Amino acid sequence: MRFSFKNDYVLLHWKDRIWKIGPDGKLIPKKDDGGEDMLNPLTGLPFYETIEEGTRVAAKRLNHMDLGIYMAHEFLVELASLVRRMQIQLELDGRVPGNSGTFSDTLDGSTNKITLDKTLTDIVESVPIGTTILKVASVEGFTAFSQVTIFDDLHSENIIITSIGTNTITVQALQHNYKKGAKVARSNVAIDTTLSEMGIGYWQTYHVELVEVV
């Protein structure tokens, strides 16, 4: 997160249009070189003399304001996130003096010294209850004697890996049947950094349509 202590927003300095009033208290029409009233070609109404033309409302100026509002809102969101992390760190320091917030995560994408283990793979064939050897798409990132979660759209359970083979993971006997494509993951948590929320991961099903090209 970066904070700039220089305000880069450029003020537009809007000005009012100030009409020139004649001795009779009425607006003074503008005249052309021939002494005729100058008319607005769209409305047919006269143009009037002004002391100050004022600032015209245009998309360029409104977009400039829109960008300024967006930048200010983004700064407030980042500031709120920073304050939340400071509150968490102060709370942790109060509970365990000197820990410097080592184990804090405000779920906004800026963790403090901890990282969610997102190691995940798919089983490549369905498995029945009692299975201990899982054939998987990849064993990268998995280690023996670590806990993983296996899940599909019907069941889930936490199991301990006992050994790693070549594209196989040996685990404790499964308590449920699992479909081909079931997930094996170190964590099935999904973090929404926009809402700063932690939710349950989801089972993914893909539909493939085959089209014959003649």
Short mmCIF file of C-alpha atoms in Angstrom, two decimals:
data_model
loop_
_atom_site.label_atom_id
_atom_site.label_comp_id
_atom_site.label_asym_id
_atom_site.label_seq_id
_atom_site.Cartn_x
_atom_site.Cartn_y
_atom_site.Cartn_z
CA MET A 1 0.00 0.00 0.00
CA ARG A 2 1.35 3.41 -0.95
CA PHE A 3 0.28 6.72 0.49
CA SER A 4 1.16 10.00 -1.17
CA PHE A 5 1.30 13.02 1.09
CA LYS A 6 1.11 15.30 -1.93
CA ASN A 7 -2.33 16.20 -3.22
CA ASP A 8 -2.09 15.71 -6.99
CA TYR A 9 -5.66 16.78 -7.69
CA VAL A 10 -5.77 19.92 -9.85
CA LEU A 11 -8.52 22.37 -8.94
CA LEU A 12 -10.70 23.51 -11.83
CA HIS A 13 -11.58 26.87 -10.25
CA TRP A 14 -15.13 27.03 -11.55
CA LYS A 15 -16.46 30.51 -12.31
CA ASP A 16 -20.02 31.79 -12.43
CA ARG A 17 -21.43 33.42 -15.53
CA ILE A 18 -22.18 37.04 -14.65
CA TRP A 19 -24.57 38.90 -16.93
CA LYS A 20 -24.18 42.58 -17.75
CA ILE A 21 -27.32 44.53 -16.88
CA GLY A 22 -28.34 47.63 -18.83
CA PRO A 23 -29.65 50.92 -17.37
CA ASP A 24 -33.19 49.63 -17.86
CA GLY A 25 -32.45 46.62 -15.65
CA LYS A 26 -32.55 44.20 -18.58
CA LEU A 27 -29.92 41.95 -20.14
CA ILE A 28 -27.96 43.53 -22.98
CA PRO A 29 -28.01 41.55 -26.27
CA LYS A 30 -24.71 41.09 -28.06
CA LYS A 31 -24.43 42.85 -31.41
CA ASP A 32 -22.60 41.74 -34.53
CA ASP A 33 -20.53 44.06 -36.73
CA GLY A 34 -23.71 45.11 -38.50
CA GLY A 35 -25.40 46.15 -35.28
CA GLU A 36 -27.83 43.20 -35.34
CA ASP A 37 -28.57 41.00 -32.35
CA MET A 38 -26.43 37.84 -32.30
CA LEU A 39 -28.71 34.80 -32.04
CA ASN A 40 -28.04 31.31 -30.79
CA PRO A 41 -28.39 29.08 -33.89
CA LEU A 42 -29.89 26.26 -31.82
CA THR A 43 -32.44 28.16 -29.72
CA GLY A 44 -32.94 31.31 -31.77
CA LEU A 45 -32.51 33.36 -28.59
CA PRO A 46 -30.07 36.28 -28.35
CA PHE A 47 -26.60 36.03 -26.88
CA TYR A 48 -26.21 38.48 -24.01
CA GLU A 49 -23.31 40.58 -22.82
CA THR A 50 -21.45 39.20 -19.80
CA ILE A 51 -18.99 40.53 -17.27
CA GLU A 52 -17.69 36.97 -16.73
CA GLU A 53 -18.35 34.13 -19.19
CA GLY A 54 -18.06 31.50 -16.46
CA THR A 55 -16.87 27.91 -16.72
CA ARG A 56 -18.69 25.73 -19.21
CA VAL A 57 -19.95 22.31 -18.11
CA ALA A 58 -18.25 19.74 -20.34
CA ALA A 59 -17.51 16.01 -20.23
CA LYS A 60 -13.78 16.70 -19.80
CA ARG A 61 -14.35 18.73 -16.64
CA LEU A 62 -16.97 16.33 -15.22
CA ASN A 63 -14.66 13.36 -15.85
CA HIS A 64 -11.90 15.24 -14.05
CA MET A 65 -14.19 15.62 -11.03
CA ASP A 66 -15.28 11.98 -11.31
CA LEU A 67 -11.65 10.83 -11.24
CA GLY A 68 -10.97 13.00 -8.20
CA ILE A 69 -13.91 11.46 -6.32
CA TYR A 70 -12.74 7.95 -7.26
CA MET A 71 -9.17 8.64 -6.11
CA ALA A 72 -10.43 10.06 -2.81
CA HIS A 73 -12.66 7.02 -2.23
CA GLU A 74 -9.81 4.63 -3.07
CA PHE A 75 -7.58 6.44 -0.57
CA LEU A 76 -10.25 6.08 2.15
CA VAL A 77 -10.57 2.34 1.45
CA GLU A 78 -6.79 1.88 1.70
CA LEU A 79 -6.66 4.00 4.84
CA ALA A 80 -9.44 1.94 6.46
CA SER A 81 -7.50 -1.23 5.60
CA LEU A 82 -4.34 0.20 7.17
CA VAL A 83 -6.20 1.20 10.33
CA ARG A 84 -7.70 -2.31 10.57
CA ARG A 85 -4.25 -3.91 10.34
CA MET A 86 -2.92 -1.52 12.99
CA GLN A 87 -5.83 -2.43 15.27
CA ILE A 88 -5.13 -6.14 14.81
CA GLN A 89 -1.43 -5.68 15.50
CA LEU A 90 -2.13 -3.65 18.63
CA GLU A 91 -4.57 -6.33 19.79
CA LEU A 92 -1.97 -9.05 19.21
CA ASP A 93 0.73 -7.07 20.99
CA GLY A 94 -1.64 -6.70 23.92
CA ARG A 95 -2.24 -10.45 24.10
CA VAL A 96 1.32 -11.62 23.43
CA PRO A 97 3.83 -8.80 23.99
CA GLY A 98 6.53 -8.56 21.37
CA ASN A 99 4.96 -10.79 18.72
CA SER A 100 4.72 -7.85 16.25
CA GLY A 101 1.51 -9.16 14.72
CA THR A 102 3.24 -12.18 13.20
CA PHE A 103 0.02 -14.12 12.73
CA SER A 104 -2.34 -11.47 11.39
CA ASP A 105 -4.26 -11.52 8.13
CA THR A 106 -6.84 -8.83 7.40
CA LEU A 107 -8.03 -10.74 4.28
CA ASP A 108 -7.38 -7.77 2.00
CA GLY A 109 -4.46 -9.30 0.11
CA SER A 110 -1.78 -7.80 2.39
CA THR A 111 -0.92 -10.49 4.93
CA ASN A 112 1.67 -10.00 7.65
CA LYS A 113 4.31 -12.76 7.48
CA ILE A 114 1.82 -15.59 6.84
CA THR A 115 0.61 -17.09 3.57
CA LEU A 116 -2.40 -19.29 2.87
CA ASP A 117 -1.29 -22.66 1.50
CA LYS A 118 -3.26 -22.98 -1.75
CA THR A 119 -1.76 -26.32 -2.84
CA LEU A 120 -4.51 -28.19 -4.70
CA THR A 121 -4.90 -31.08 -7.13
CA ASP A 122 -7.63 -33.29 -8.65
CA ILE A 123 -8.09 -37.03 -8.31
CA VAL A 124 -8.10 -38.53 -11.80
CA GLU A 125 -10.52 -41.39 -11.13
CA SER A 126 -13.45 -41.97 -8.79
CA VAL A 127 -12.66 -43.68 -5.47
CA PRO A 128 -14.82 -45.79 -3.12
CA ILE A 129 -15.03 -45.76 0.67
CA GLY A 130 -11.89 -47.18 2.27
CA THR A 131 -9.50 -46.09 -0.49
CA THR A 132 -6.01 -45.20 0.74
CA ILE A 133 -4.15 -44.50 -2.52
CA LEU A 134 -5.35 -41.56 -4.59
CA LYS A 135 -4.26 -41.11 -8.19
CA VAL A 136 -3.92 -37.37 -8.70
CA ALA A 137 -3.08 -34.91 -11.46
CA SER A 138 -0.07 -33.56 -9.54
CA VAL A 139 1.68 -34.05 -6.20
CA GLU A 140 3.55 -30.74 -6.33
CA GLY A 141 3.43 -28.89 -3.02
CA PHE A 142 2.10 -31.82 -0.97
CA THR A 143 4.18 -33.39 1.82
CA ALA A 144 3.83 -36.50 3.94
CA PHE A 145 2.25 -36.21 7.41
CA SER A 146 0.35 -33.04 6.52
CA GLN A 147 -3.41 -32.67 6.65
CA VAL A 148 -5.47 -32.13 3.50
CA THR A 149 -9.15 -31.86 2.65
CA ILE A 150 -10.75 -34.00 -0.05
CA PHE A 151 -14.11 -32.83 -1.34
CA ASP A 152 -16.59 -32.91 -4.19
CA ASP A 153 -20.16 -31.61 -4.45
CA LEU A 154 -21.50 -34.27 -2.04
CA HIS A 155 -18.86 -35.04 0.59
CA SER A 156 -15.74 -33.70 2.26
CA GLU A 157 -13.34 -34.89 4.94
CA ASN A 158 -9.98 -34.02 6.45
CA ILE A 159 -7.31 -36.69 6.11
CA ILE A 160 -3.60 -37.13 6.82
CA ILE A 161 -1.15 -37.84 4.00
CA THR A 162 1.05 -40.81 4.93
CA SER A 163 3.28 -40.82 1.85
CA ILE A 164 3.78 -39.25 -1.58
CA GLY A 165 4.37 -41.28 -4.74
CA THR A 166 4.58 -40.58 -8.46
CA ASN A 167 1.25 -38.88 -9.09
CA THR A 168 -0.23 -40.74 -6.11
CA ILE A 169 -1.01 -39.64 -2.58
CA THR A 170 -1.41 -42.25 0.15
CA VAL A 171 -3.83 -41.24 2.88
CA GLN A 172 -5.87 -42.64 5.73
CA ALA A 173 -8.83 -44.76 4.63
CA LEU A 174 -11.55 -42.56 3.16
CA GLN A 175 -14.91 -42.34 4.90
CA HIS A 176 -16.84 -41.46 1.71
CA ASN A 177 -16.99 -42.13 -2.02
CA TYR A 178 -15.59 -39.37 -4.25
CA LYS A 179 -16.11 -38.58 -7.91
CA LYS A 180 -13.45 -38.25 -10.56
CA GLY A 181 -12.24 -34.66 -10.38
CA ALA A 182 -12.72 -34.33 -6.62
CA LYS A 183 -10.32 -31.83 -5.08
CA VAL A 184 -7.46 -32.60 -2.72
CA ALA A 185 -6.37 -29.36 -1.09
CA ARG A 186 -4.27 -28.07 1.76
CA SER A 187 -7.03 -25.50 2.23
CA ASN A 188 -10.47 -25.27 0.64
CA VAL A 189 -10.86 -21.68 1.79
CA ALA A 190 -11.59 -18.91 -0.71
CA ILE A 191 -10.57 -15.38 0.31
CA ASP A 192 -12.48 -12.41 -1.10
CA THR A 193 -9.99 -9.53 -0.84
CA THR A 194 -12.61 -7.02 -2.02
CA LEU A 195 -15.02 -7.76 0.83
CA SER A 196 -12.22 -8.91 3.19
CA GLU A 197 -14.08 -12.15 3.84
CA MET A 198 -13.08 -15.78 4.12
CA GLY A 199 -15.52 -18.27 2.60
CA ILE A 200 -15.77 -21.94 1.73
CA GLY A 201 -14.13 -23.09 -1.50
CA TYR A 202 -16.37 -24.53 -4.16
CA TRP A 203 -16.60 -27.67 -6.25
CA GLN A 204 -16.12 -26.90 -9.92
CA THR A 205 -17.92 -28.66 -12.75
CA TYR A 206 -17.03 -27.92 -16.35
CA HIS A 207 -19.27 -28.60 -19.33
CA VAL A 208 -17.50 -29.25 -22.62
CA GLU A 209 -19.35 -29.14 -25.92
CA LEU A 210 -17.76 -31.01 -28.82
CA VAL A 211 -18.38 -29.60 -32.27
CA GLU A 212 -17.56 -31.60 -35.37
CA VAL A 213 -15.92 -29.56 -38.10
CA VAL A 214 -16.49 -30.95 -41.60
#
